[in-house]
Short mmCIF file of C-alpha atoms and ligand atoms in Angstrom, two decimals:
data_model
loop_
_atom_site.label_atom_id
_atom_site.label_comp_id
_atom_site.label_asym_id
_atom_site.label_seq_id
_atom_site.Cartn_x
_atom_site.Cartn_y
_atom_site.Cartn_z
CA UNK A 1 24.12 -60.70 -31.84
CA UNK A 2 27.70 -60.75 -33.82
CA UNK A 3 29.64 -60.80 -30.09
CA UNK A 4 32.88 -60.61 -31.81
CA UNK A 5 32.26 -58.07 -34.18
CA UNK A 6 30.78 -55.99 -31.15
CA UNK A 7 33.69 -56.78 -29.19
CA UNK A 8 35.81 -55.05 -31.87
CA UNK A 9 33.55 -52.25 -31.96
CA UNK A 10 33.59 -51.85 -28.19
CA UNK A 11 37.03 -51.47 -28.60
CA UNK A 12 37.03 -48.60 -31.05
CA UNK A 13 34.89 -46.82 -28.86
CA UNK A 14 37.32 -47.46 -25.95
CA UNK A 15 40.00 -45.85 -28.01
CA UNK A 16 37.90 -42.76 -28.82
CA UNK A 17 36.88 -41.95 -25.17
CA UNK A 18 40.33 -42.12 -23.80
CA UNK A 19 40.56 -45.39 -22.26
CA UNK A 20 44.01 -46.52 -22.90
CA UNK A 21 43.82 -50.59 -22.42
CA UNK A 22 40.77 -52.67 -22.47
CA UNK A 23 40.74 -56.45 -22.01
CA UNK A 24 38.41 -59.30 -21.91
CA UNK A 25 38.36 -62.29 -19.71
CA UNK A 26 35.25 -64.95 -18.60
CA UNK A 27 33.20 -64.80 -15.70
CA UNK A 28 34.32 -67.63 -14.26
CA UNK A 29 35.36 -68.21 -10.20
CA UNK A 30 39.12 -67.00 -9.86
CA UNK A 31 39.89 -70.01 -7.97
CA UNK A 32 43.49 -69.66 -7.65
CA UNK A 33 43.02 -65.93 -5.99
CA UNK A 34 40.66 -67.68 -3.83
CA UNK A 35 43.45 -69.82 -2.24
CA UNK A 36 45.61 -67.01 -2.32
CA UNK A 37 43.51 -64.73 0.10
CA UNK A 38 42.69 -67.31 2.20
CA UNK A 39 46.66 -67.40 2.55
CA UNK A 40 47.33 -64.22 3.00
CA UNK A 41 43.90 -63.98 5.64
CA UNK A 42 45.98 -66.79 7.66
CA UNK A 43 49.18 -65.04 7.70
CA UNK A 44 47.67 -61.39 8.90
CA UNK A 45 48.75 -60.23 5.62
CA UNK A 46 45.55 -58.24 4.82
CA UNK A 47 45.38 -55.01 5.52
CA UNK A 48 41.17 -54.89 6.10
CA UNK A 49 40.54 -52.69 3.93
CA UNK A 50 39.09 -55.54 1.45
CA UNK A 51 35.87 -57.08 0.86
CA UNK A 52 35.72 -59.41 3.72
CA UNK A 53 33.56 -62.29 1.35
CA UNK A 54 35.84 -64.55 -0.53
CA UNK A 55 33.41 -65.50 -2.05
CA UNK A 56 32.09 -62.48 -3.68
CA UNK A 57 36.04 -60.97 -4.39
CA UNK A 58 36.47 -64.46 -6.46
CA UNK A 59 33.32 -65.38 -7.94
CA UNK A 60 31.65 -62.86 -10.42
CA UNK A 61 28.20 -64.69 -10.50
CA UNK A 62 27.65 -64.39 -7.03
CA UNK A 63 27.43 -60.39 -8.02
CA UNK A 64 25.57 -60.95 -11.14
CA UNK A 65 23.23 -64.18 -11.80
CA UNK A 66 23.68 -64.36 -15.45
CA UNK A 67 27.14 -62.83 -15.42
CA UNK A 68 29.20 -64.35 -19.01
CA UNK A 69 32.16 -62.15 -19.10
CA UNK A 70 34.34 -59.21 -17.51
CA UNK A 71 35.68 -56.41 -19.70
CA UNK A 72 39.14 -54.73 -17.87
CA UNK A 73 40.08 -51.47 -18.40
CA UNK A 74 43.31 -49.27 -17.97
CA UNK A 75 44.09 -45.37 -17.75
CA UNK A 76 47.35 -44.97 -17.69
CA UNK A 77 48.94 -42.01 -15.11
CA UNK A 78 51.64 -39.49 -15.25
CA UNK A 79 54.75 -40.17 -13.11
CA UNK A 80 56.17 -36.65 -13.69
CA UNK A 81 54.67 -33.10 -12.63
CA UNK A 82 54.81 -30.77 -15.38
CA UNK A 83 55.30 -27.46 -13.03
CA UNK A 84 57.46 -27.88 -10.15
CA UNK A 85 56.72 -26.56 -6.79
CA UNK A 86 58.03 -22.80 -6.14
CA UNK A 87 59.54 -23.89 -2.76
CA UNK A 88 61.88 -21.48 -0.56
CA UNK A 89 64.95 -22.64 0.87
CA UNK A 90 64.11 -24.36 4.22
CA UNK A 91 60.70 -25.41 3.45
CA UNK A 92 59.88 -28.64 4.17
CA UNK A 93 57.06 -30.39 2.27
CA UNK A 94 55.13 -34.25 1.85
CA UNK A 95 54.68 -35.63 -0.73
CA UNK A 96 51.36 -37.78 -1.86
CA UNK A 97 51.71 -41.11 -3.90
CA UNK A 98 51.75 -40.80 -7.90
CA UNK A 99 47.76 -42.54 -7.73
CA UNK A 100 46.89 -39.79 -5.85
CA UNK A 101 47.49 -36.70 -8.41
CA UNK A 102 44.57 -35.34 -10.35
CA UNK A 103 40.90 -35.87 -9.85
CA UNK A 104 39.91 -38.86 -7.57
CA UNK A 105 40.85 -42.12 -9.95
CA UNK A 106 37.90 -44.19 -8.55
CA UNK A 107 35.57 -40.65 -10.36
CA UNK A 108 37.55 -40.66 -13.67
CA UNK A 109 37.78 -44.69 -14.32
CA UNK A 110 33.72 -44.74 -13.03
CA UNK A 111 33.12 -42.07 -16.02
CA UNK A 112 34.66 -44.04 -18.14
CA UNK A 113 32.73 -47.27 -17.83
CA UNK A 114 29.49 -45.32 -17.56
CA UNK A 115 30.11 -44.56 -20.79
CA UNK A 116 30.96 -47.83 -22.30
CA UNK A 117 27.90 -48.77 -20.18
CA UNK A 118 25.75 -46.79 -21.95
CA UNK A 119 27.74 -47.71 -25.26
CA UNK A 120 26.78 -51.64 -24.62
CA UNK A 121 22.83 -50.57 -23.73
CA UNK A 122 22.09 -48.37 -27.06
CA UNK A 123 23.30 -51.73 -29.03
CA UNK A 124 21.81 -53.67 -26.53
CA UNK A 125 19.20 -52.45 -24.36
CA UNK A 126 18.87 -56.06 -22.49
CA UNK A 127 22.16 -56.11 -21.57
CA UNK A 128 23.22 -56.57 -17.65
CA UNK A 129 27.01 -54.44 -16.44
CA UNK A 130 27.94 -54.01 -13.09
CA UNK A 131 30.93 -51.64 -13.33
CA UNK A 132 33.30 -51.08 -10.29
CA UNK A 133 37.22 -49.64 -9.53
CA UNK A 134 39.22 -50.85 -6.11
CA UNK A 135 36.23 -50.42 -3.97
CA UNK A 136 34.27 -53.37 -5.57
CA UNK A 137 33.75 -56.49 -5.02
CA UNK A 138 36.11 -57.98 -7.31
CA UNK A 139 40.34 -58.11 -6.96
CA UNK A 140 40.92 -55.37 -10.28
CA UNK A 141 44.35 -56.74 -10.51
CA UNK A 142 43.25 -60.15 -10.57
CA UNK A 143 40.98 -59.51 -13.57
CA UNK A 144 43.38 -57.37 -15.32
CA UNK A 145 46.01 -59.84 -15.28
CA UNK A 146 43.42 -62.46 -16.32
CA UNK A 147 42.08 -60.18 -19.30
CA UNK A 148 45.88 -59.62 -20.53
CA UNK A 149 45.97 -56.37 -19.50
CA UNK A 150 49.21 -56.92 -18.31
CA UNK A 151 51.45 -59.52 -15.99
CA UNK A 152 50.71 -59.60 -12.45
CA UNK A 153 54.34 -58.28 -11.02
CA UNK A 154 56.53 -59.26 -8.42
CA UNK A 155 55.74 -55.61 -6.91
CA UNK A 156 51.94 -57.02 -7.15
CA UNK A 157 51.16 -54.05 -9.50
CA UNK A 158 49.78 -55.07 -12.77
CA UNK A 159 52.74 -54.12 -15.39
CA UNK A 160 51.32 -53.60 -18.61
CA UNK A 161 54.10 -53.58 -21.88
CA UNK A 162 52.93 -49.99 -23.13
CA UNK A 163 52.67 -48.10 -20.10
CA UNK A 164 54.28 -49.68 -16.80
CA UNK A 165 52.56 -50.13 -13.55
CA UNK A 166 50.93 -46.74 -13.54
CA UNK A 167 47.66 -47.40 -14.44
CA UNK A 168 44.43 -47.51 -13.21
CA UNK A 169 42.23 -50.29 -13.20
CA UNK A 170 38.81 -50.82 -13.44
CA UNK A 171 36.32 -53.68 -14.65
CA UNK A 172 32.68 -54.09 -15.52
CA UNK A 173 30.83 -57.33 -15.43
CA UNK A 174 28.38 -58.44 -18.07
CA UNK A 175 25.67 -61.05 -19.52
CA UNK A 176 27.57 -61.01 -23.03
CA UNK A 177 29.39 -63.56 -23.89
CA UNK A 178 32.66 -61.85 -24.85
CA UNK A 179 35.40 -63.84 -26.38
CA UNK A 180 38.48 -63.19 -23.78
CA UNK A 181 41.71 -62.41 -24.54
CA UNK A 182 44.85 -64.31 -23.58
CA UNK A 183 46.98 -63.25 -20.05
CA UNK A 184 50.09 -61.80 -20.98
CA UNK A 185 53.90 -63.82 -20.48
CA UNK A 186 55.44 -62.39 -16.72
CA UNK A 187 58.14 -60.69 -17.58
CA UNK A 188 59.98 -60.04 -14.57
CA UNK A 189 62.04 -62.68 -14.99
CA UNK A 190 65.56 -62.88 -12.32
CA UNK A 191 64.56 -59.06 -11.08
CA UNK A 192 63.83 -58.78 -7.83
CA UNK A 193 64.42 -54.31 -7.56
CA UNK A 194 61.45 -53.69 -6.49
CA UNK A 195 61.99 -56.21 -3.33
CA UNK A 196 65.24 -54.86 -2.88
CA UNK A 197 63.41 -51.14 -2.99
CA UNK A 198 60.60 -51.33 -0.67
CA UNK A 199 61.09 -49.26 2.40
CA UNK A 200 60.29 -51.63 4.75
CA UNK A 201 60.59 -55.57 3.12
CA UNK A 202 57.29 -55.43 2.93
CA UNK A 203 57.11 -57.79 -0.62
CA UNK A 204 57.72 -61.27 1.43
CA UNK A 205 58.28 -62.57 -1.73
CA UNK A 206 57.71 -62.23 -5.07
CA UNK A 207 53.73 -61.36 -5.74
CA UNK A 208 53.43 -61.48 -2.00
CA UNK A 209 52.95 -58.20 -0.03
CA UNK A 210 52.36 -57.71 3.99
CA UNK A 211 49.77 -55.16 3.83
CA UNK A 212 50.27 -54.54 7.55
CA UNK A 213 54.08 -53.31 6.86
CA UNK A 214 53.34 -51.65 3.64
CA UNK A 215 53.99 -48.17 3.48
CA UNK A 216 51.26 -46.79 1.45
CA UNK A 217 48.46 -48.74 3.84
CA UNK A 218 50.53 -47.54 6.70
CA UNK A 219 50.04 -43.74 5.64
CA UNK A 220 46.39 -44.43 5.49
CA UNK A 221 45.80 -45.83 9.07
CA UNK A 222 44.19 -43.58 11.87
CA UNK A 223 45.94 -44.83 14.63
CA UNK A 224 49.83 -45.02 16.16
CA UNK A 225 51.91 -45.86 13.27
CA UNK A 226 54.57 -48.49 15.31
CA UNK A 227 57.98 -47.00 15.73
CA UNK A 228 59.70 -49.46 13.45
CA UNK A 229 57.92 -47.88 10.84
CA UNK A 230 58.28 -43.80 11.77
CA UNK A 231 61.66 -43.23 10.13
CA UNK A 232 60.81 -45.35 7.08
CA UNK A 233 57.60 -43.47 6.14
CA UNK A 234 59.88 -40.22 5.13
CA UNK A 235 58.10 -37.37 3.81
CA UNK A 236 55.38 -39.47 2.56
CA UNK A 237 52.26 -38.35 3.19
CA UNK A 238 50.15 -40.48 1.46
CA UNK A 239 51.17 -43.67 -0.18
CA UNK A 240 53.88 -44.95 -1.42
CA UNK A 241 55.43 -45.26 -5.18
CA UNK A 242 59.07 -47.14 -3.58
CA UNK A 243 58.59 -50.61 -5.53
CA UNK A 244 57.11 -49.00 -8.66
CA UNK A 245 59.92 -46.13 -9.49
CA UNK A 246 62.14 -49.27 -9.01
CA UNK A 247 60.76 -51.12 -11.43
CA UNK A 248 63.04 -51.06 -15.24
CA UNK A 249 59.19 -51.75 -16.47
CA UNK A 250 58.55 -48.16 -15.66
CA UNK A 251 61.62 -46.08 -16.67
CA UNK A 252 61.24 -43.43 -18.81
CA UNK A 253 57.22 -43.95 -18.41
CA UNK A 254 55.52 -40.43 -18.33
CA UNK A 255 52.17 -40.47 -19.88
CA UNK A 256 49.71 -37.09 -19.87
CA UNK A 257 46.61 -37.94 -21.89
CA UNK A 258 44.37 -37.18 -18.94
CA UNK A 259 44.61 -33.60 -18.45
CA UNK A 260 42.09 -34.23 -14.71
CA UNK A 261 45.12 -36.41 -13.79
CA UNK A 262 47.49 -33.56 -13.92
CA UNK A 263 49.14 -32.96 -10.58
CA UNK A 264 48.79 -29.53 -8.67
CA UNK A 265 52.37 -29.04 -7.20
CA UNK A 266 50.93 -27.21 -4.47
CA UNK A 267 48.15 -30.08 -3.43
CA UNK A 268 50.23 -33.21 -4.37
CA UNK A 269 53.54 -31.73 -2.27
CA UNK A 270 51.89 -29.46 0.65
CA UNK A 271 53.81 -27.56 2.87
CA UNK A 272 53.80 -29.30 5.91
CA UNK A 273 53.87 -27.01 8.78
CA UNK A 274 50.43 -25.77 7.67
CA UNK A 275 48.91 -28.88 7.44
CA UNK A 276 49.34 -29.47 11.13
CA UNK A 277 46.94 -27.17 11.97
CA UNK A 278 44.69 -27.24 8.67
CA UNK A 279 40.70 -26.77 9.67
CA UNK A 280 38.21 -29.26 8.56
CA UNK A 281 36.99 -26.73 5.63
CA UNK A 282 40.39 -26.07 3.86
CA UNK A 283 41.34 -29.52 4.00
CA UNK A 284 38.30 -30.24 1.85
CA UNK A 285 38.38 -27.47 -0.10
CA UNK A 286 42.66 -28.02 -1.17
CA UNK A 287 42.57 -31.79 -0.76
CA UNK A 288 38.96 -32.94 -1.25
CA UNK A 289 39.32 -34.23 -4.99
CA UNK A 290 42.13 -36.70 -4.03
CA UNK A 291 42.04 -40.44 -3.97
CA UNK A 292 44.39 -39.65 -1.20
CA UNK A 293 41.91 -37.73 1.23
CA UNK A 294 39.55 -40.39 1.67
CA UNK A 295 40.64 -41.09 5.21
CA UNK A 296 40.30 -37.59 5.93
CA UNK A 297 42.76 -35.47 7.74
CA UNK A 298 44.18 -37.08 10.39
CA UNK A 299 46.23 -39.27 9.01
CA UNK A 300 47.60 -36.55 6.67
CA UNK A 301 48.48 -34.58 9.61
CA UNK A 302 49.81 -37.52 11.81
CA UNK A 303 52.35 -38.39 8.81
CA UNK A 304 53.22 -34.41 8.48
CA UNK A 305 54.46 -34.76 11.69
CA UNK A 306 56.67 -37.38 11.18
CA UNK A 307 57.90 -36.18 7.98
CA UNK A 308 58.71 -32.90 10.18
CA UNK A 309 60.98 -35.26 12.20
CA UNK A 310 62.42 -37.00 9.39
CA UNK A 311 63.84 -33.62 8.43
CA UNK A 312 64.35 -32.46 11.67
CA UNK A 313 62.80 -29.23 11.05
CA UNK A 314 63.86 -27.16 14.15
CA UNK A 315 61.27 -24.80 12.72
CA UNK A 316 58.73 -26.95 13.37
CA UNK A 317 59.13 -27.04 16.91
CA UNK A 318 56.85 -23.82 18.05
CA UNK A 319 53.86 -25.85 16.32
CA UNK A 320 54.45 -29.70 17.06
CA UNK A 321 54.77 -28.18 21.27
CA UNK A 322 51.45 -26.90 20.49
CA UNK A 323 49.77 -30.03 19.14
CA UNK A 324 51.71 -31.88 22.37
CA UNK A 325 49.87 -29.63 24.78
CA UNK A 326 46.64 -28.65 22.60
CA UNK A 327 45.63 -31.33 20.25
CA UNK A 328 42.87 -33.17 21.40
CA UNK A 329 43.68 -36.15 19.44
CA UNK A 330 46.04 -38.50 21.13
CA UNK A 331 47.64 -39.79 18.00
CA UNK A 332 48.39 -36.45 17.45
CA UNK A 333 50.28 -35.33 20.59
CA UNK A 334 52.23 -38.82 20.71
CA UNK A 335 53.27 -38.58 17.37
CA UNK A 336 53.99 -34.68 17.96
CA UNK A 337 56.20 -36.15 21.29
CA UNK A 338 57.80 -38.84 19.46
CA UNK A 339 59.53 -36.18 16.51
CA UNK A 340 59.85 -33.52 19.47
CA UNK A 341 62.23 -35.77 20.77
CA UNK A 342 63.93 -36.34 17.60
CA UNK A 343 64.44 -33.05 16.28
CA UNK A 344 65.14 -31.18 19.27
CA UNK A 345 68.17 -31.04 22.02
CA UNK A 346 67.66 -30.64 25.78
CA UNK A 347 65.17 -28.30 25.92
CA UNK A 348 62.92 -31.29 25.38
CA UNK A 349 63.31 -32.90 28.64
CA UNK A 350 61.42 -29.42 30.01
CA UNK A 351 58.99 -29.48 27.10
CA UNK A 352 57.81 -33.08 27.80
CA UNK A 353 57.98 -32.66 31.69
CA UNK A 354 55.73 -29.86 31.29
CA UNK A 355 53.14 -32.10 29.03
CA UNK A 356 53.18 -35.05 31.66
CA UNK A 357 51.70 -32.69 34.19
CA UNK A 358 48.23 -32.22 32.10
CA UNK A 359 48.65 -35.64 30.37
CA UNK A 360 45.90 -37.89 30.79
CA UNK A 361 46.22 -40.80 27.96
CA UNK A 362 48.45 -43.39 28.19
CA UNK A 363 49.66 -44.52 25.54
CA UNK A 364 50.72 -40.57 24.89
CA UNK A 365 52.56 -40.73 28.38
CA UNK A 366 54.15 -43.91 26.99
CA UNK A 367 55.55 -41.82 24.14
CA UNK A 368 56.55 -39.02 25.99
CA UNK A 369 58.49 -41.33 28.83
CA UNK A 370 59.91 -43.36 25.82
CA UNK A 371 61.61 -40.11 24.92
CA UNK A 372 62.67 -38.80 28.13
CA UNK A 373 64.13 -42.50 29.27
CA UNK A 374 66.37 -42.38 25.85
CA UNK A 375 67.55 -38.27 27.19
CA UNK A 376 68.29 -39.78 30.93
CA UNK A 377 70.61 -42.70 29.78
FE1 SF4 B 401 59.19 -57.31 -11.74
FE2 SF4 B 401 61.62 -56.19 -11.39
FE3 SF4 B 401 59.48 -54.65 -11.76
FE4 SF4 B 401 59.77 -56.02 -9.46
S1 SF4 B 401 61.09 -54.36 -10.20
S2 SF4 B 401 57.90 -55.82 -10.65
S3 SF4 B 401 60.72 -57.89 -10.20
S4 SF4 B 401 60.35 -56.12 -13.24
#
C-alpha cells in the first residue's frame, strides 16, 4: 500500500463530498490532555457530560487494538441566517446557539465519515475505522488541534485560519499508517476578547473553561439554574456563541456550503410564550432535528422562562401564574416564581401567597419566599 499517495487521494475525495478540512495526526496517547482532565476533574471544572475514562478520552488504542492513525475532519457552519424572523412588535423570542441550526451536527459529520469509511474499505477492504463526533470517546478538539486542523484557542474552540471557530469536528480512528500533518502556530497571541466576553468569567484562563459556570452547559441542565446565573443566561435558550462572536478570528466568517445547516428562523429563534406550554409531540415534531433538543424540553422551557423575565414581558404573566400553580414540574414553577417576581409589581405578593397555600416542594417555597422577603423589605 502507497499510504501517502492514498492519503492524497483521501483528500480529494474529502474535497468532493463536502468536507471542508481534513487532518491527520498518530494514534498515539494524548498525554498532555491526560494531565489536563485530571486538572480540571480536581477543580470541579467538568461539566459530566464527558466520558468518565481517562483513559479511553486519551488513549486511541485502548478503543482500537491495532489503531496507527486518526484522520480529523471539519464542516464549517453559518453564523448568519439568511431569512430573518417575521416578528411583531412586542414579541419576545430565544434564541438557540449557532451549533444548533440545521440538521443535528453529530447526523451530518457521522454521514460524512461513513462515507470516507466506505471510501478507505473499497481500496482497502482490511482496513479497521472507528468514526465518532462529541459523543465519542475521544476529546475532538484535542485531535483536531493535534492533526493541524487548527490552534486550540483561548475560548477552547478550535480556530481554524479559513473558517474561524465555527466548525464541526469529527474524527475516525484507523489501522493505516497515515503520515500526520503538523499542529498549526496559536495565534491568539496578547487577545484575551473572548475572556473579556463571556457572560459569566467562565474562561478561568486562557484554554481553561469552568464547565459548571458556562453558559451553554448551563442551558442544557435539568435542574435549578443558581440565581447568579438567571440574569446572565438572557434570551438564550440553548447554548451559548458569547466567546466565539468575540473572537477577531471569526469576523466577517459566514460560510453556507451545507444547505441541511441552514437555520429555520422560526425553529432556531421560537417564540417564547408558546414554548411554555409546548406538548411532548410538537416539541419533537418543530425541534426534534436539533443538536439542541437532545435534553428534551424541559430545559428549553425552564430557560423560556427566564428569558421571559429578562425582558420583563408583562405579557407573559397570565401563562408563567399558570405554570406557578399548574406545572407539575418543580423546576418549572420555581423558575416561573423567580421571573414572576421580576417582571411584575405588587400584585405578586397576592399571586405567590395564593401558590404557598397548595405548595408542597421546598425548594419551590424557597423561591417563592425569596421573592416575597425582597417585596416586604
Ligand atoms: Fe484567541 Fe482572542 Fe479569539 Fe479568544 S477572542 S480565542 S484570545 S483570538
Amino acid at each position: 500500500m502507497n499510504v501517502q499517495a492514498f492519503k492524497q487521494e483521501l483528500i480529494d475525495y474529502s474535497k468532493s463530498i463536502g468536507i471542508d478540512k481534513i487532518g491527520f495526526t498518530t494514534a498515539s496517547p494524548f498525554a498532555e490532555l491526560k494531565s489536563r482532565l485530571e486538572r480540571q476533574r480536581e477543580l470541579g471544572y467538568q461539566s459530566g457530560f464527558e466520558e468518565p475514562d481517562l483513559d479511553k478520552r486519551t488513549n486511541p488504542s485502548l478503543l482500537m487494538n491495532e489503531a496507527r492513525s486518526i484522520i480529523a475532519i471539519a464542516l464549517a457552519y453559518p453564523t448568519k441566517m439568511k431569512n430573518r424572523v417575521q416578528s411583531k412588535e412586542g414579541e419576545r423570542r430565544g434564541i438557540f446557539s449557532r451549533a444548533s441550526w440545521g440538521t443535528d451536527y453529530h447526523i451530518v459529520l457521522k454521514e460524512h465519515l461513513i462515507q470516507l469509511e466506505s471510501f478507505i474499505m473499497e481500496r482497502f477492504p482490511d482496513a479497521l475505522c472507528k468514526s465518532m463526533v462529541d459523543t465519542g470517546e475521544l476529546v475532538d478538539r484535542a485531535v483536531a488541534e493535534r492533526a493541524g486542523i487548527g490552534w486550540s484557542g483561548k475560548n477552547c474552540s478550535i480556530i481554524t485560519p479559513e473558517f474561524g471557530s465555527f466548525v464541526y469536528l469529527g474524527e475516525m480512528i484507523t489501522n493505516i499508517p497515515f503520515e500526520p500533518d503538523e499542529p498549526i502556530e496559536d495565534r491568539c497571541g496578547d487577545c484575551t476578547k473572548c475572556l473579556d466576553a463571556c457572560p459569566t468569567s467562565a474562561l478561568v484562563q486562557g484554554g481553561q473553561i469552568n464547565a459548571n459556570r458556562c453558559v451553554a452547559f448551563l442551558t442544557q441542565t435539568k435542574g435549578v439554574v443558581p440565581e447568579e446565573f438567571r440574569d446572565k443566561i438572557g434570551n438564550r435558550i440553548y447554548g451559548c456563541d458569547s466567546c466565539q462572536t468575540a473572537c477577531p478570528e471569526n469576523k466577517g466568517r459566514d460560510f453556507h456550503f451545507h444547505p441541511e445547516m441552514e437555520a429555520e428562523p422560526e425553529v432556531v429563534k421560537p417564540l417564547l410564550k408558546p414554548l411554555l406550554t409546548i406538548s411532548n409531540r410538537d416539541f419533537k415534531e418543530k425541534f426534534g432535528s436539533l443538536s439542541g433538543s437532545w435534553r428534551g424540553k424541559k430545559p428549553i422551557q425552564r430557560n423560556a422562562i427566564i428569558a421571559l423575565a429578562h425582558f420583563k414581558d408583562h405579557t407573559a404573566i397570565p401563562e408563567l401564574i399558570q405554570v406557578l400553580m399548574e406545572d407539575p414540574r418543580p423546576v418549572m414553577r420555581g423558575t416561573a416564581a423567580w421571573a414572576l417576581g421580576k417582571i411584575c409589581g405588587e400584585q405578586v405578593i397576592d399571586v405567590l401567597n395564593k401558590a404557598k397555600q397548595t405548595e408542597r416542594d421546598p425548594e419551590v417555597m424557597k423561591e417563592i419566599n425569596k421573592v416575597l422577603e425582597t417585596r416586604m423589605d
